[in-house]
PDB file of N, CA and C in Angstrom:
ATOM      1  N   MET A   1       8.372  13.283 -13.794  1.00 59.00           N
ATOM      2  CA  MET A   1       7.024  13.745 -12.797  1.00 59.00           C
ATOM      3  C   MET A   1       7.755  12.640 -11.329  1.00 59.00           C
ATOM      4  N   THR A   2       7.624  13.290 -10.214  1.00 76.00           N
ATOM      5  CA  THR A   2       7.694  12.576  -9.199  1.00 76.00           C
ATOM      6  C   THR A   2       6.397  12.763  -8.204  1.00 76.00           C
ATOM      7  N   ILE A   3       6.261  11.707  -7.445  1.00 82.00           N
ATOM      8  CA  ILE A   3       4.979  11.710  -6.610  1.00 82.00           C
ATOM      9  C   ILE A   3       4.783  13.046  -5.655  1.00 82.00           C
ATOM     10  N   HIS A   4       3.587  13.541  -5.559  1.00 84.00           N
ATOM     11  CA  HIS A   4       3.488  14.985  -4.908  1.00 84.00           C
ATOM     12  C   HIS A   4       3.783  14.463  -3.427  1.00 84.00           C
ATOM     13  N   ARG A   5       4.227  15.707  -2.856  1.00 89.00           N
ATOM     14  CA  ARG A   5       4.643  15.173  -1.486  1.00 89.00           C
ATOM     15  C   ARG A   5       3.204  15.083  -0.628  1.00 89.00           C
ATOM     16  N   ASN A   6       2.104  15.251  -0.585  1.00 90.00           N
ATOM     17  CA  ASN A   6       1.446  15.073   0.057  1.00 90.00           C
ATOM     18  C   ASN A   6       0.804  13.462  -0.075  1.00 90.00           C
ATOM     19  N   LEU A   7       0.751  13.257  -1.564  1.00 90.00           N
ATOM     20  CA  LEU A   7       0.402  12.000  -1.876  1.00 90.00           C
ATOM     21  C   LEU A   7       1.592  11.068  -1.225  1.00 90.00           C
ATOM     22  N   ARG A   8       2.683  11.301  -1.372  1.00 92.00           N
ATOM     23  CA  ARG A   8       3.912  10.478  -0.753  1.00 92.00           C
ATOM     24  C   ARG A   8       3.279  10.215   0.856  1.00 92.00           C
ATOM     25  N   ARG A   9       3.269  11.127   1.560  1.00 94.00           N
ATOM     26  CA  ARG A   9       2.950  11.312   2.895  1.00 94.00           C
ATOM     27  C   ARG A   9       1.926  10.282   3.180  1.00 94.00           C
ATOM     28  N   ALA A  10       0.949  10.563   2.422  1.00 93.00           N
ATOM     29  CA  ALA A  10      -0.421   9.577   2.355  1.00 93.00           C
ATOM     30  C   ALA A  10      -0.137   8.318   2.367  1.00 93.00           C
ATOM     31  N   LEU A  11       0.756   7.971   1.460  1.00 94.00           N
ATOM     32  CA  LEU A  11       1.118   6.448   1.156  1.00 94.00           C
ATOM     33  C   LEU A  11       2.129   6.083   2.149  1.00 94.00           C
ATOM     34  N   ASP A  12       2.932   6.813   2.416  1.00 94.00           N
ATOM     35  CA  ASP A  12       3.914   6.200   3.961  1.00 94.00           C
ATOM     36  C   ASP A  12       3.034   6.154   4.888  1.00 94.00           C
ATOM     37  N   VAL A  13       1.955   6.756   5.104  1.00 94.00           N
ATOM     38  CA  VAL A  13       1.137   6.573   6.581  1.00 94.00           C
ATOM     39  C   VAL A  13       0.387   4.985   6.160  1.00 94.00           C
ATOM     40  N   ALA A  14      -0.261   5.144   5.234  1.00 93.00           N
ATOM     41  CA  ALA A  14      -1.129   3.845   4.819  1.00 93.00           C
ATOM     42  C   ALA A  14      -0.269   2.549   4.769  1.00 93.00           C
ATOM     43  N   TYR A  15       1.183   2.594   4.342  1.00 93.00           N
ATOM     44  CA  TYR A  15       2.001   1.482   4.373  1.00 93.00           C
ATOM     45  C   TYR A  15       2.320   1.132   5.930  1.00 93.00           C
ATOM     46  N   GLU A  16       2.575   2.332   6.753  1.00 92.00           N
ATOM     47  CA  GLU A  16       2.776   2.129   8.195  1.00 92.00           C
ATOM     48  C   GLU A  16       1.621   1.389   8.682  1.00 92.00           C
ATOM     49  N   ARG A  17       0.587   1.653   8.367  1.00 91.00           N
ATOM     50  CA  ARG A  17      -0.760   1.210   9.001  1.00 91.00           C
ATOM     51  C   ARG A  17      -0.652  -0.333   8.372  1.00 91.00           C
ATOM     52  N   VAL A  18      -0.424  -0.487   7.430  1.00 89.00           N
ATOM     53  CA  VAL A  18      -0.564  -2.214   6.995  1.00 89.00           C
ATOM     54  C   VAL A  18       0.500  -2.913   7.585  1.00 89.00           C
ATOM     55  N   ARG A  19       1.668  -2.270   7.838  1.00 87.00           N
ATOM     56  CA  ARG A  19       3.068  -3.063   9.217  1.00 87.00           C
ATOM     57  C   ARG A  19       2.385  -3.317  10.099  1.00 87.00           C
ATOM     58  N   ARG A  20       1.667  -2.251  10.715  1.00 87.00           N
ATOM     59  CA  ARG A  20       1.435  -2.091  12.263  1.00 87.00           C
ATOM     60  C   ARG A  20       0.143  -2.821  12.530  1.00 87.00           C
ATOM     61  N   ASP A  21      -0.910  -2.921  11.466  1.00 80.00           N
ATOM     62  CA  ASP A  21      -2.040  -3.726  12.200  1.00 80.00           C
ATOM     63  C   ASP A  21      -2.009  -5.083  11.374  1.00 80.00           C
ATOM     64  N   ALA A  22      -0.759  -5.911  10.989  1.00 73.00           N
ATOM     65  CA  ALA A  22      -0.874  -7.027  10.381  1.00 73.00           C
ATOM     66  C   ALA A  22      -1.296  -7.967  11.068  1.00 73.00           C
ATOM     67  N   ALA A  23      -1.773  -7.794  12.477  1.00 75.00           N
ATOM     68  CA  ALA A  23      -1.986  -9.206  13.117  1.00 75.00           C
ATOM     69  C   ALA A  23      -3.652  -9.287  13.293  1.00 75.00           C
ATOM     70  N   SER A  24      -4.271  -8.166  12.827  1.00 84.00           N
ATOM     71  CA  SER A  24      -5.764  -8.395  12.682  1.00 84.00           C
ATOM     72  C   SER A  24      -6.039  -8.307  11.098  1.00 84.00           C
ATOM     73  N   PRO A  25      -6.723  -9.395  10.599  1.00 86.00           N
ATOM     74  CA  PRO A  25      -6.947  -9.586   9.029  1.00 86.00           C
ATOM     75  C   PRO A  25      -7.875  -8.374   8.802  1.00 86.00           C
ATOM     76  N   ILE A  26      -9.083  -8.274   9.655  1.00 89.00           N
ATOM     77  CA  ILE A  26     -10.294  -6.998   9.149  1.00 89.00           C
ATOM     78  C   ILE A  26      -8.957  -6.076   8.821  1.00 89.00           C
ATOM     79  N   ALA A  27      -8.137  -5.496   9.885  1.00 90.00           N
ATOM     80  CA  ALA A  27      -7.694  -4.121   9.826  1.00 90.00           C
ATOM     81  C   ALA A  27      -6.375  -4.299   8.602  1.00 90.00           C
ATOM     82  N   PHE A  28      -6.044  -5.281   8.549  1.00 90.00           N
ATOM     83  CA  PHE A  28      -4.852  -5.693   7.429  1.00 90.00           C
ATOM     84  C   PHE A  28      -5.531  -5.357   6.125  1.00 90.00           C
ATOM     85  N   ASN A  29      -6.583  -6.135   6.083  1.00 91.00           N
ATOM     86  CA  ASN A  29      -7.319  -5.915   4.318  1.00 91.00           C
ATOM     87  C   ASN A  29      -8.118  -4.364   4.359  1.00 91.00           C
ATOM     88  N   GLY A  30      -8.396  -3.752   5.243  1.00 93.00           N
ATOM     89  CA  GLY A  30      -8.726  -2.323   5.218  1.00 93.00           C
ATOM     90  C   GLY A  30      -7.552  -1.348   4.894  1.00 93.00           C
ATOM     91  N   ASN A  31      -6.703  -1.714   5.464  1.00 93.00           N
ATOM     92  CA  ASN A  31      -5.399  -0.836   5.157  1.00 93.00           C
ATOM     93  C   ASN A  31      -4.838  -1.227   3.679  1.00 93.00           C
ATOM     94  N   TYR A  32      -4.943  -2.477   3.206  1.00 94.00           N
ATOM     95  CA  TYR A  32      -4.525  -2.804   1.968  1.00 94.00           C
ATOM     96  C   TYR A  32      -5.528  -2.043   0.842  1.00 94.00           C
ATOM     97  N   GLY A  33      -6.754  -2.242   1.179  1.00 95.00           N
ATOM     98  CA  GLY A  33      -7.498  -1.476   0.485  1.00 95.00           C
ATOM     99  C   GLY A  33      -7.468  -0.162   0.363  1.00 95.00           C
ATOM    100  N   LEU A  34      -6.985   0.669   1.138  1.00 94.00           N
ATOM    101  CA  LEU A  34      -6.684   2.244   1.444  1.00 94.00           C
ATOM    102  C   LEU A  34      -5.526   2.309   0.791  1.00 94.00           C
ATOM    103  N   CYS A  35      -4.484   1.476   0.819  1.00 96.00           N
ATOM    104  CA  CYS A  35      -3.255   1.514  -0.154  1.00 96.00           C
ATOM    105  C   CYS A  35      -3.487   1.844  -1.448  1.00 96.00           C
ATOM    106  N   LEU A  36      -4.208   0.702  -1.761  1.00 96.00           N
ATOM    107  CA  LEU A  36      -4.319   0.614  -3.326  1.00 96.00           C
ATOM    108  C   LEU A  36      -5.119   1.552  -3.884  1.00 96.00           C
ATOM    109  N   GLY A  37      -6.251   2.214  -2.904  1.00 96.00           N
ATOM    110  CA  GLY A  37      -7.045   3.072  -3.465  1.00 96.00           C
ATOM    111  C   GLY A  37      -6.133   4.111  -3.677  1.00 96.00           C
ATOM    112  N   ILE A  38      -5.362   4.697  -2.755  1.00 95.00           N
ATOM    113  CA  ILE A  38      -4.305   6.068  -3.084  1.00 95.00           C
ATOM    114  C   ILE A  38      -3.717   5.808  -4.072  1.00 95.00           C
ATOM    115  N   ILE A  39      -3.032   4.743  -4.360  1.00 96.00           N
ATOM    116  CA  ILE A  39      -2.250   4.686  -5.430  1.00 96.00           C
ATOM    117  C   ILE A  39      -2.898   4.447  -6.979  1.00 96.00           C
ATOM    118  N   MET A  40      -4.066   3.882  -6.712  1.00 96.00           N
ATOM    119  CA  MET A  40      -5.214   4.049  -8.001  1.00 96.00           C
ATOM    120  C   MET A  40      -5.827   5.226  -8.330  1.00 96.00           C
ATOM    121  N   GLY A  41      -6.278   6.112  -7.169  1.00 94.00           N
ATOM    122  CA  GLY A  41      -6.772   7.611  -7.302  1.00 94.00           C
ATOM    123  C   GLY A  41      -5.403   8.193  -7.775  1.00 94.00           C
ATOM    124  N   GLY A  42      -4.036   8.137  -7.192  1.00 93.00           N
ATOM    125  CA  GLY A  42      -3.187   9.002  -7.620  1.00 93.00           C
ATOM    126  C   GLY A  42      -2.865   8.764  -8.705  1.00 93.00           C
ATOM    127  N   GLN A  43      -2.851   7.779  -9.440  1.00 93.00           N
ATOM    128  CA  GLN A  43      -2.532   7.594 -10.840  1.00 93.00           C
ATOM    129  C   GLN A  43      -3.926   8.131 -11.921  1.00 93.00           C
ATOM    130  N   ALA A  44      -4.994   8.019 -11.320  1.00 94.00           N
ATOM    131  CA  ALA A  44      -6.086   8.154 -11.890  1.00 94.00           C
ATOM    132  C   ALA A  44      -6.195   9.961 -12.295  1.00 94.00           C
ATOM    133  N   CYS A  45      -5.714  10.560 -11.183  1.00 91.00           N
ATOM    134  CA  CYS A  45      -5.382  12.112 -11.255  1.00 91.00           C
ATOM    135  C   CYS A  45      -4.223  12.700 -11.332  1.00 91.00           C
ATOM    136  N   ASN A  46      -3.478  11.567 -12.215  1.00 89.00           N
ATOM    137  CA  ASN A  46      -2.253  12.010 -12.560  1.00 89.00           C
ATOM    138  C   ASN A  46      -1.148  12.527 -11.597  1.00 89.00           C
ATOM    139  N   GLY A  47      -1.292  12.360 -10.412  1.00 89.00           N
ATOM    140  CA  GLY A  47      -0.463  12.139  -9.236  1.00 89.00           C
ATOM    141  C   GLY A  47       0.710  11.286  -9.404  1.00 89.00           C
ATOM    142  N   LEU A  48       0.789  10.277  -9.796  1.00 91.00           N
ATOM    143  CA  LEU A  48       1.687   9.136 -10.172  1.00 91.00           C
ATOM    144  C   LEU A  48       1.463   8.740 -11.519  1.00 91.00           C
ATOM    145  N   THR A  49       2.873   8.687 -11.945  1.00 92.00           N
ATOM    146  CA  THR A  49       2.890   8.149 -13.299  1.00 92.00           C
ATOM    147  C   THR A  49       2.680   6.839 -13.412  1.00 92.00           C
ATOM    148  N   ASP A  50       2.553   6.406 -14.429  1.00 93.00           N
ATOM    149  CA  ASP A  50       2.057   4.557 -14.626  1.00 93.00           C
ATOM    150  C   ASP A  50       3.560   3.729 -14.314  1.00 93.00           C
ATOM    151  N   GLU A  51       4.445   4.292 -14.057  1.00 95.00           N
ATOM    152  CA  GLU A  51       5.855   3.689 -13.630  1.00 95.00           C
ATOM    153  C   GLU A  51       6.086   3.858 -12.079  1.00 95.00           C
ATOM    154  N   GLU A  52       5.551   4.904 -11.574  1.00 94.00           N
ATOM    155  CA  GLU A  52       5.398   5.208 -10.239  1.00 94.00           C
ATOM    156  C   GLU A  52       4.164   4.333  -9.513  1.00 94.00           C
ATOM    157  N   ALA A  53       3.148   4.297 -10.307  1.00 95.00           N
ATOM    158  CA  ALA A  53       2.126   3.416  -9.807  1.00 95.00           C
ATOM    159  C   ALA A  53       2.501   1.807  -9.658  1.00 95.00           C
ATOM    160  N   ALA A  54       3.613   1.366 -10.426  1.00 96.00           N
ATOM    161  CA  ALA A  54       3.752   0.009 -10.715  1.00 96.00           C
ATOM    162  C   ALA A  54       4.611   0.020  -9.562  1.00 96.00           C
ATOM    163  N   ARG A  55       5.693   0.702  -9.340  1.00 96.00           N
ATOM    164  CA  ARG A  55       6.568   0.416  -8.075  1.00 96.00           C
ATOM    165  C   ARG A  55       5.696   0.538  -6.886  1.00 96.00           C
ATOM    166  N   GLU A  56       4.638   1.289  -6.940  1.00 96.00           N
ATOM    167  CA  GLU A  56       3.866   1.153  -5.430  1.00 96.00           C
ATOM    168  C   GLU A  56       3.139  -0.077  -5.344  1.00 96.00           C
ATOM    169  N   ARG A  57       2.571  -0.475  -6.260  1.00 97.00           N
ATOM    170  CA  ARG A  57       1.788  -1.682  -6.327  1.00 97.00           C
ATOM    171  C   ARG A  57       2.840  -2.760  -6.169  1.00 97.00           C
ATOM    172  N   ALA A  58       4.287  -2.593  -6.738  1.00 97.00           N
ATOM    173  CA  ALA A  58       5.043  -3.893  -6.343  1.00 97.00           C
ATOM    174  C   ALA A  58       5.080  -3.720  -4.606  1.00 97.00           C
ATOM    175  N   HIS A  59       5.385  -2.565  -4.071  1.00 95.00           N
ATOM    176  CA  HIS A  59       5.774  -2.414  -2.751  1.00 95.00           C
ATOM    177  C   HIS A  59       4.595  -2.860  -1.659  1.00 95.00           C
ATOM    178  N   LEU A  60       3.292  -2.512  -2.389  1.00 95.00           N
ATOM    179  CA  LEU A  60       2.298  -3.310  -1.648  1.00 95.00           C
ATOM    180  C   LEU A  60       2.396  -4.749  -1.724  1.00 95.00           C
ATOM    181  N   ALA A  61       2.707  -5.102  -2.835  1.00 95.00           N
ATOM    182  CA  ALA A  61       2.409  -6.588  -2.665  1.00 95.00           C
ATOM    183  C   ALA A  61       3.779  -7.329  -2.268  1.00 95.00           C
ATOM    184  N   MET A  62       4.621  -6.464  -1.862  1.00 94.00           N
ATOM    185  CA  MET A  62       5.903  -7.085  -0.957  1.00 94.00           C
ATOM    186  C   MET A  62       5.459  -7.147   0.201  1.00 94.00           C
ATOM    187  N   LEU A  63       4.438  -6.136   0.846  1.00 92.00           N
ATOM    188  CA  LEU A  63       4.105  -6.051   1.973  1.00 92.00           C
ATOM    189  C   LEU A  63       2.844  -7.260   2.381  1.00 92.00           C
ATOM    190  N   VAL A  64       2.125  -7.438   1.121  1.00 91.00           N
ATOM    191  CA  VAL A  64       1.028  -8.706   1.366  1.00 91.00           C
ATOM    192  C   VAL A  64       2.102 -10.097   1.776  1.00 91.00           C
ATOM    193  N   ALA A  65       3.016  -9.976   0.950  1.00 92.00           N
ATOM    194  CA  ALA A  65       3.914 -11.506   0.951  1.00 92.00           C
ATOM    195  C   ALA A  65       4.700 -11.602   2.116  1.00 92.00           C
ATOM    196  N   LEU A  66       5.118 -10.207   2.728  1.00 89.00           N
ATOM    197  CA  LEU A  66       5.465 -10.878   3.999  1.00 89.00           C
ATOM    198  C   LEU A  66       4.509 -10.925   5.086  1.00 89.00           C
ATOM    199  N   HIS A  67       3.190 -10.399   5.065  1.00 88.00           N
ATOM    200  CA  HIS A  67       2.076 -10.467   5.712  1.00 88.00           C
ATOM    201  C   HIS A  67       1.905 -12.123   5.573  1.00 88.00           C
ATOM    202  N   ASP A  68       1.578 -12.518   4.394  1.00 88.00           N
ATOM    203  CA  ASP A  68       1.453 -14.228   4.383  1.00 88.00           C
ATOM    204  C   ASP A  68       2.403 -15.091   4.911  1.00 88.00           C
ATOM    205  N   MET A  69       3.642 -14.509   4.917  1.00 88.00           N
ATOM    206  CA  MET A  69       4.713 -15.420   5.405  1.00 88.00           C
ATOM    207  C   MET A  69       4.640 -15.417   6.882  1.00 88.00           C
ATOM    208  N   GLN A  70       4.115 -14.123   7.555  1.00 84.00           N
ATOM    209  CA  GLN A  70       4.299 -14.038   9.319  1.00 84.00           C
ATOM    210  C   GLN A  70       2.999 -14.802   9.794  1.00 84.00           C
ATOM    211  N   THR A  71       1.813 -14.722   8.686  1.00 83.00           N
ATOM    212  CA  THR A  71       0.355 -15.366   9.221  1.00 83.00           C
ATOM    213  C   THR A  71       0.189 -16.748   8.705  1.00 83.00           C
ATOM    214  N   GLY A  72       0.771 -17.228   7.895  1.00 80.00           N
ATOM    215  CA  GLY A  72       0.590 -18.245   6.922  1.00 80.00           C
ATOM    216  C   GLY A  72      -0.661 -18.243   6.011  1.00 80.00           C
ATOM    217  N   GLY A  73      -0.706 -16.767   5.556  1.00 66.00           N
ATOM    218  CA  GLY A  73      -1.822 -16.419   4.595  1.00 66.00           C
ATOM    219  C   GLY A  73      -3.077 -16.232   4.993  1.00 66.00           C
ATOM    220  N   ARG A  74      -3.354 -16.299   6.493  1.00 59.00           N
ATOM    221  CA  ARG A  74      -4.946 -15.939   6.958  1.00 59.00           C
ATOM    222  C   ARG A  74      -5.208 -14.432   6.606  1.00 59.00           C
ATOM    223  N   GLY A  75      -6.423 -14.484   6.134  1.00 53.00           N
ATOM    224  CA  GLY A  75      -6.955 -13.140   5.826  1.00 53.00           C
ATOM    225  C   GLY A  75      -6.029 -12.139   4.837  1.00 53.00           C
ATOM    226  N   SER A  76      -5.612 -12.652   4.115  1.00 55.00           N
ATOM    227  CA  SER A  76      -4.555 -11.793   3.043  1.00 55.00           C
ATOM    228  C   SER A  76      -5.531 -11.455   1.939  1.00 55.00           C
ATOM    229  N   PRO A  77      -5.325 -10.299   1.540  1.00 62.00           N
ATOM    230  CA  PRO A  77      -6.156  -9.530   0.142  1.00 62.00           C
ATOM    231  C   PRO A  77      -5.569 -10.462  -1.064  1.00 62.00           C
ATOM    232  N   SER A  78      -4.723 -11.065  -0.922  1.00 53.00           N
ATOM    233  CA  SER A  78      -4.416 -11.912  -2.340  1.00 53.00           C
ATOM    234  C   SER A  78      -5.461 -13.266  -2.321  1.00 53.00           C
ATOM    235  N   ALA A  79      -6.201 -13.390  -1.167  1.00 47.00           N
ATOM    236  CA  ALA A  79      -7.014 -14.617  -1.363  1.00 47.00           C
ATOM    237  C   ALA A  79      -8.241 -14.155  -1.531  1.00 47.00           C
ATOM    238  N   VAL A  80      -8.456 -12.707  -1.708  1.00 42.00           N
ATOM    239  CA  VAL A  80      -9.725 -12.036  -1.812  1.00 42.00           C
ATOM    240  C   VAL A  80      -9.880 -11.879  -3.276  1.00 42.00           C
TER     241      VAL A  80
END
């Protein structure tokens, strides 16, 4: 199974928002939550396999790590 096209598009848009709004901790955390919600919802509705969901969570974790490096960890969801 591969990720449904609409789910992939929603995730890509959400990831772009995470990258774009990284300077604002509130926006970053909101966009992080959006990404995580899409991943969890997609998995719950069988739109993502467990393996695909794990890959998407790893991608999101990488974006958080990059954000932490750029901001010194201010406002990071990993600290929440």
